[in-house]
XYZ file of C-alpha atoms in Angstrom:
472
model
C 88.771 69.147 129.112
C 90.195 72.211 128.360
C 93.611 70.924 129.518
C 93.365 68.302 126.869
C 91.963 70.510 123.672
C 94.851 73.534 124.482
C 97.279 70.695 124.198
C 95.851 69.232 120.636
C 96.186 72.680 119.288
C 99.504 72.711 120.665
C 100.679 69.993 118.825
C 98.771 71.079 115.729
C 100.198 73.535 115.559
C 103.924 72.307 116.260
C 102.663 69.817 113.393
C 101.789 72.167 110.649
C 104.574 74.646 111.510
C 107.100 71.205 110.943
C 105.523 70.442 107.880
C 105.911 74.046 106.616
C 110.079 74.415 107.392
C 109.938 70.852 105.463
C 108.256 72.973 102.587
C 110.665 75.555 102.221
C 113.761 73.329 102.593
C 111.874 72.047 99.642
C 111.710 74.717 97.893
C 115.474 76.141 98.619
C 116.213 72.813 97.715
C 114.962 73.025 94.375
C 115.592 76.573 93.590
C 119.650 76.029 94.223
C 119.745 73.407 91.959
C 118.306 75.773 89.041
C 120.625 79.139 90.566
C 123.329 77.823 92.322
C 124.978 77.642 95.422
C 126.057 81.074 95.387
C 122.512 82.854 94.563
C 120.632 80.601 97.504
C 122.342 80.142 100.357
C 121.573 78.447 103.662
C 124.804 79.388 106.334
C 128.321 81.160 105.698
C 128.890 84.710 105.906
C 126.520 86.359 103.190
C 123.685 84.592 104.515
C 124.220 85.731 108.517
C 124.410 89.123 107.011
C 121.138 88.816 105.082
C 119.660 87.281 107.921
C 120.249 89.636 110.233
C 120.160 92.710 108.587
C 116.703 93.678 108.602
C 116.224 97.445 109.609
C 113.609 96.349 113.182
C 115.444 93.705 115.268
C 112.012 91.627 115.598
C 113.334 90.957 112.015
C 116.501 91.079 112.109
C 116.426 87.793 114.408
C 114.061 85.868 112.234
C 116.271 82.698 110.535
C 115.064 81.997 107.161
C 115.670 78.709 105.823
C 117.113 79.963 102.949
C 118.231 83.082 101.095
C 117.720 83.637 97.662
C 120.049 86.785 96.096
C 118.724 87.071 92.576
C 120.668 89.525 90.193
C 118.398 89.357 87.194
C 114.185 89.129 86.987
C 114.531 85.490 85.959
C 116.307 84.291 89.059
C 113.187 85.971 90.820
C 110.808 83.734 88.399
C 112.745 80.786 89.507
C 112.168 81.606 93.229
C 109.038 82.447 93.552
C 108.144 79.281 91.319
C 109.524 76.564 93.128
C 108.120 78.342 96.203
C 104.527 78.157 94.979
C 104.926 74.724 93.694
C 106.177 73.645 97.626
C 103.743 75.222 99.267
C 106.223 77.056 101.287
C 106.130 80.550 103.146
C 108.660 83.044 102.112
C 109.769 86.952 102.582
C 110.641 89.795 100.284
C 113.064 92.246 101.638
C 114.201 95.182 99.462
C 115.677 98.051 101.820
C 114.520 96.180 104.732
C 112.836 99.254 106.414
C 109.989 97.488 107.793
C 108.571 97.855 111.432
C 106.205 95.171 111.023
C 107.682 92.068 111.947
C 107.807 89.312 109.648
C 107.058 91.491 106.544
C 110.248 91.600 105.188
C 112.177 88.083 106.648
C 110.553 84.731 107.331
C 111.225 82.692 110.123
C 111.979 78.750 108.251
C 110.622 80.041 105.074
C 112.442 81.389 102.096
C 113.567 84.885 101.994
C 114.241 86.304 98.585
C 116.903 89.311 99.358
C 117.439 91.957 96.730
C 120.760 93.541 98.258
C 122.568 92.257 94.799
C 120.271 94.142 92.730
C 120.953 98.089 92.900
C 121.224 99.490 89.621
C 119.685 102.242 88.673
C 119.883 104.298 84.905
C 118.745 107.745 83.562
C 116.778 107.950 80.188
C 116.578 111.459 78.498
C 114.685 110.733 76.461
C 112.056 109.610 77.808
C 112.390 111.657 81.384
C 112.536 108.231 83.159
C 114.633 106.534 85.936
C 114.994 102.545 85.867
C 114.815 101.438 89.482
C 116.327 97.825 90.936
C 115.025 97.045 94.286
C 117.667 96.874 96.034
C 118.890 100.221 95.820
C 117.927 102.920 99.215
C 116.604 106.155 97.643
C 120.003 108.202 99.009
C 121.599 105.600 96.410
C 119.334 106.822 93.982
C 118.948 110.521 94.244
C 122.995 110.243 94.574
C 122.988 108.768 91.216
C 120.946 110.824 89.839
C 122.239 114.221 91.198
C 124.814 114.613 88.214
C 122.328 114.379 85.568
C 120.402 117.264 87.499
C 116.825 115.246 88.549
C 115.645 113.670 91.106
C 113.028 110.565 91.933
C 110.001 111.244 93.710
C 110.708 108.601 96.849
C 111.293 108.425 100.589
C 112.313 111.372 103.030
C 114.894 109.653 104.404
C 118.258 108.354 102.538
C 118.331 104.858 104.623
C 114.810 103.920 102.999
C 114.435 101.377 99.929
C 112.488 101.524 96.725
C 110.449 99.188 97.679
C 108.303 102.385 99.677
C 106.697 102.641 96.259
C 104.885 100.047 96.858
C 103.049 101.387 99.961
C 102.199 105.187 98.142
C 105.601 106.546 99.226
C 105.839 110.221 100.663
C 108.204 112.292 99.468
C 109.330 115.874 100.029
C 108.232 116.217 96.238
C 105.043 114.949 96.910
C 102.784 117.643 97.203
C 103.755 118.736 93.246
C 103.750 115.682 91.681
C 101.809 113.098 94.123
C 102.840 109.921 95.826
C 105.831 108.054 94.734
C 103.694 105.206 93.532
C 102.135 107.729 91.144
C 105.337 108.599 89.718
C 105.668 104.738 88.555
C 105.561 104.410 84.751
C 105.791 100.925 84.754
C 106.353 97.986 87.438
C 107.989 94.642 86.256
C 105.826 92.055 88.387
C 106.640 88.394 89.285
C 103.160 86.867 89.953
C 102.625 84.105 92.244
C 103.422 81.070 89.815
C 106.394 82.758 88.437
C 105.269 84.775 85.457
C 106.674 87.618 84.652
C 104.180 90.587 83.427
C 105.293 94.112 82.775
C 102.239 96.435 84.223
C 101.201 100.197 83.014
C 98.690 102.556 83.212
C 97.382 101.717 79.533
C 98.357 97.777 78.893
C 96.440 94.491 79.142
C 97.488 94.875 83.148
C 96.265 98.280 84.317
C 94.307 96.524 86.832
C 97.353 95.197 88.568
C 99.333 98.543 87.737
C 96.995 100.468 89.758
C 96.247 97.973 92.591
C 99.604 97.702 93.630
C 99.916 101.087 93.094
C 99.340 101.315 97.158
C 99.223 97.474 97.406
C 102.304 96.816 99.342
C 103.505 93.236 98.773
C 100.223 91.415 98.565
C 100.149 91.384 94.159
C 103.125 89.556 93.613
C 107.020 90.312 93.685
C 108.619 93.523 91.689
C 111.950 93.296 90.405
C 112.365 96.154 88.679
C 110.494 99.714 88.023
C 110.816 102.941 86.157
C 109.643 106.299 87.570
C 109.180 109.917 86.292
C 112.297 112.299 87.041
C 111.723 115.423 88.584
C 114.164 118.402 87.923
C 116.082 119.150 90.898
C 115.819 122.749 91.663
C 118.013 124.431 94.694
C 115.636 123.568 98.073
C 115.100 125.841 101.118
C 113.587 124.741 104.399
C 110.639 126.494 105.070
C 107.615 126.281 107.435
C 103.898 125.814 105.225
C 101.987 123.429 102.989
C 100.296 126.291 101.408
C 102.225 125.741 98.245
C 102.483 122.466 96.295
C 106.225 123.129 96.311
C 106.285 122.979 99.358
C 106.411 120.587 102.408
C 105.502 120.607 106.769
C 106.580 117.726 108.373
C 106.333 117.885 112.281
C 107.672 115.128 114.944
C 106.489 115.460 118.350
C 109.080 113.603 120.444
C 108.950 112.111 123.820
C 112.789 111.035 124.931
C 112.635 108.422 127.829
C 115.745 107.791 130.206
C 115.838 105.723 133.563
C 111.437 106.263 133.059
C 112.198 110.228 133.143
C 110.629 111.695 129.668
C 112.041 114.586 127.790
C 109.341 116.585 125.055
C 111.423 117.387 121.947
C 109.503 118.851 119.138
C 111.375 118.917 115.549
C 109.870 120.493 112.295
C 111.534 119.228 108.890
C 110.802 121.817 106.675
C 111.087 121.675 102.775
C 110.723 124.425 99.711
C 111.263 123.576 96.061
C 111.966 127.202 94.778
C 112.542 127.528 91.047
C 114.370 130.292 91.421
C 118.314 129.304 92.380
C 118.895 133.202 93.550
C 116.257 133.349 95.922
C 117.753 133.994 99.650
C 114.582 134.912 101.590
C 111.450 133.408 101.750
C 108.048 134.752 100.321
C 106.517 136.513 103.610
C 102.607 136.302 102.168
C 103.328 132.522 101.940
C 105.607 131.706 105.190
C 105.216 134.704 107.372
C 103.500 133.826 110.182
C 105.612 130.342 110.401
C 108.568 132.304 110.192
C 107.690 134.341 113.483
C 107.207 131.094 115.454
C 110.632 130.981 117.873
C 112.756 128.171 117.573
C 115.861 126.507 119.543
C 117.551 125.935 116.095
C 116.835 127.265 112.896
C 118.429 125.861 109.629
C 116.758 128.499 106.338
C 119.262 127.828 103.576
C 119.882 126.833 100.342
C 120.214 122.847 99.831
C 120.460 120.560 97.351
C 117.735 117.736 97.164
C 120.347 115.198 98.130
C 121.107 117.328 101.042
C 117.989 117.837 102.093
C 117.450 113.901 101.988
C 120.467 113.757 103.498
C 118.895 115.451 106.837
C 116.764 112.907 107.806
C 117.873 109.902 110.250
C 119.168 107.135 109.135
C 117.250 104.623 111.756
C 118.674 102.026 114.147
C 120.346 99.709 111.787
C 119.160 96.372 113.576
C 120.017 97.454 117.087
C 116.447 97.909 118.384
C 112.703 96.730 117.837
C 110.747 99.829 116.310
C 106.993 99.580 115.578
C 104.520 101.877 114.052
C 100.750 102.966 114.320
C 98.824 105.212 112.062
C 96.032 107.577 112.200
C 94.236 110.016 109.802
C 92.707 113.480 110.301
C 90.729 115.313 107.661
C 92.100 119.098 107.490
C 88.741 120.268 107.964
C 88.579 118.580 111.330
C 88.610 121.114 114.144
C 92.070 121.958 116.246
C 90.965 119.889 119.261
C 91.349 116.857 117.379
C 95.054 117.623 117.027
C 95.866 118.647 120.759
C 93.814 115.612 121.865
C 96.041 113.228 119.945
C 98.798 114.871 121.435
C 97.174 114.166 125.051
C 96.590 110.610 124.382
C 99.975 109.848 123.593
C 101.753 111.612 126.034
C 99.372 109.291 128.415
C 100.980 106.571 126.448
C 104.181 107.281 127.082
C 103.728 107.671 130.221
C 102.132 104.337 130.136
C 104.792 102.729 128.681
C 107.972 104.807 130.336
C 108.338 102.647 133.334
C 108.609 99.371 131.318
C 112.171 100.000 130.763
C 112.123 99.230 127.280
C 111.579 102.383 125.190
C 114.325 105.010 123.991
C 111.725 107.111 123.259
C 108.265 107.504 121.242
C 107.047 109.958 118.697
C 104.255 111.358 116.857
C 104.572 112.525 113.460
C 101.862 114.915 111.605
C 102.289 114.861 107.895
C 100.268 117.099 105.552
C 98.579 115.956 102.656
C 97.211 118.214 100.664
C 94.527 118.590 97.671
C 97.759 119.185 95.229
C 99.162 116.178 95.893
C 95.958 113.864 95.350
C 95.387 115.289 92.173
C 98.656 114.775 91.232
C 98.274 111.274 91.458
C 94.482 111.350 89.628
C 96.168 112.991 86.555
C 98.944 110.428 86.367
C 96.072 107.816 86.136
C 95.294 107.498 90.043
C 96.072 105.093 92.818
C 94.408 101.944 95.037
C 94.674 104.593 97.647
C 92.576 106.773 95.612
C 91.993 109.816 98.693
C 89.274 112.182 98.768
C 90.109 115.644 97.867
C 90.489 118.497 100.554
C 93.695 117.229 102.515
C 94.592 115.389 105.308
C 97.089 115.032 107.558
C 98.297 111.647 108.014
C 99.783 110.703 111.682
C 102.475 108.225 112.598
C 103.152 106.934 115.890
C 106.698 105.259 116.153
C 108.249 103.856 119.064
C 111.838 102.805 118.680
C 112.908 100.030 122.055
C 115.715 100.098 123.793
C 118.765 99.161 122.778
C 118.734 95.541 122.438
C 114.994 94.852 123.248
C 113.502 93.475 119.756
C 109.504 93.585 120.937
C 107.716 95.679 123.559
C 105.982 93.466 126.598
C 102.682 92.456 125.989
C 101.335 95.816 128.767
C 103.372 98.517 126.391
C 101.189 96.558 123.013
C 98.313 97.216 124.959
C 98.636 100.503 125.555
C 99.687 101.146 122.290
C 96.217 99.362 120.745
C 94.331 101.537 123.363
C 96.079 105.090 122.026
C 95.379 103.811 118.750
C 91.457 103.313 119.369
C 91.563 106.713 121.098
C 92.737 108.579 117.901
C 89.244 110.307 115.876
C 89.968 108.797 112.439
C 87.923 111.307 109.908
C 85.907 108.868 107.773
C 86.467 108.629 104.455
C 90.813 109.096 104.874
C 92.961 106.757 104.193
C 95.881 105.231 106.393
C 99.187 105.363 105.107
C 100.451 101.815 104.863
C 104.190 102.398 105.448
C 103.452 103.901 109.169
C 101.021 101.600 110.387
C 100.450 98.619 112.576
C 100.686 95.236 111.217
C 97.128 94.469 112.762
C 95.736 97.765 111.243
C 93.630 97.057 108.101
C 95.190 99.613 105.951
C 93.428 98.697 103.006
C 89.407 99.234 104.367
C 90.687 102.851 104.176
C 91.420 103.086 101.041
C 88.929 104.477 97.997
C 89.530 101.398 96.070
C 89.373 98.638 98.491
C 86.425 96.728 96.791
C 88.390 97.078 93.471
C 91.644 95.867 95.082
C 89.996 92.830 96.715
C 88.460 92.098 92.773
C 92.014 92.345 91.275
C 93.371 90.321 94.213
C 91.646 87.200 93.142
C 92.466 87.994 89.540
C 96.216 87.687 89.849
C 96.285 85.029 92.812
C 92.428 82.902 92.879
C 94.297 80.614 95.428
C 95.056 82.908 97.839
C 98.727 81.964 98.366
C 100.254 85.381 98.875
C 97.852 85.964 101.636
C 98.790 82.722 103.702
C 102.022 82.247 102.862
C 103.428 85.510 103.115
C 103.015 88.051 106.184
C 101.796 91.522 105.191
C 98.488 93.774 105.541
C 95.565 92.182 105.847
C 92.035 92.582 104.584
C 92.253 91.197 101.182
């Protein structure tokens, strides 16, 4: 009978889960024998802080069998070798700024937490910055400001440097490419614990290209070096007609007791080479400056000050989920109006659940100059076509203390994502996607990515034991 079949399936699932938990426990014991109880913990204050420290409450509620706190790359090798040997589930957490459940924590598995690997250095001779994954972009940019340089990293100070693996959008991106385009080399711990160093022109060049956009699917990355960018004085501006300029538009629906209050927010940035510049060039920005605004902050700021204007996030106080869309710059303006209308309908559908504090819809232009800058540095797995496009991000912050949206709200979200027009051939942005969206299949190098993945993980261990983007 169907009832008996379902009971058998439940028992099989419970048995499999128990076996996986036992595998993780064995892996934890093995890692602790090599690294000691300070670097490998299953209880205590540091364990509790690490287990509950993810930015998204949905991940902060997951409880791993143990946490590995590596201090150096060889610690990561020991951990990965044991995880592979004992067939254990695992997760890796750098900044912990993931909205996808299970991507940076593991229920009953092994968590490799990079909180203790937060060193950074600047090599003036090669103009490169060496970065460990435990850093946030605020920390990295603060450390580099005395040298007059900045990394092409995230747009919010609280975001971790792991952002590079999903592409990475920076206020410097239109002129210098995705954050991933600025990687010079990457230390990669492969699935069996082997350490390789991947660059654009060594024997691991295929791996290097695949991981620039490949997220967590090719290994663990305990260290990287990236190009440094001269940190000029900044202006906020309202255009993307110049590769020194960035426009980021956020439409926000704040929900209080079922009532919706709409807000429009514009992030405006211009990397001016003339530090004496006091007004914006009318030939570039004139039309934008005519738009009335309730508040305006057109002034000279350092790059670090620009970075710190972006909100820090919810600090594990509530759940948050994302969803991605994309329009070609050549699309009719009606597509944007349609997206706004569908988003408003989605907000109306979920407002009465009491689960949401706000929803937002963010438009990020990706100009051709950004794509060309990446190609000049060897290209990336995203491999977007020229012509320019706009990345759309649906963000949903849940009410304080709520980790997951109710089922009906999740259904409404999927309906919204399906209603969004998607321009063929243009890629989603992984760091702002829903965990069920196959972002990789939107990449220009999708077939290359699948082939490269099978080369470096022929057993498919990573995709079967670690949560992350589907499709490889």
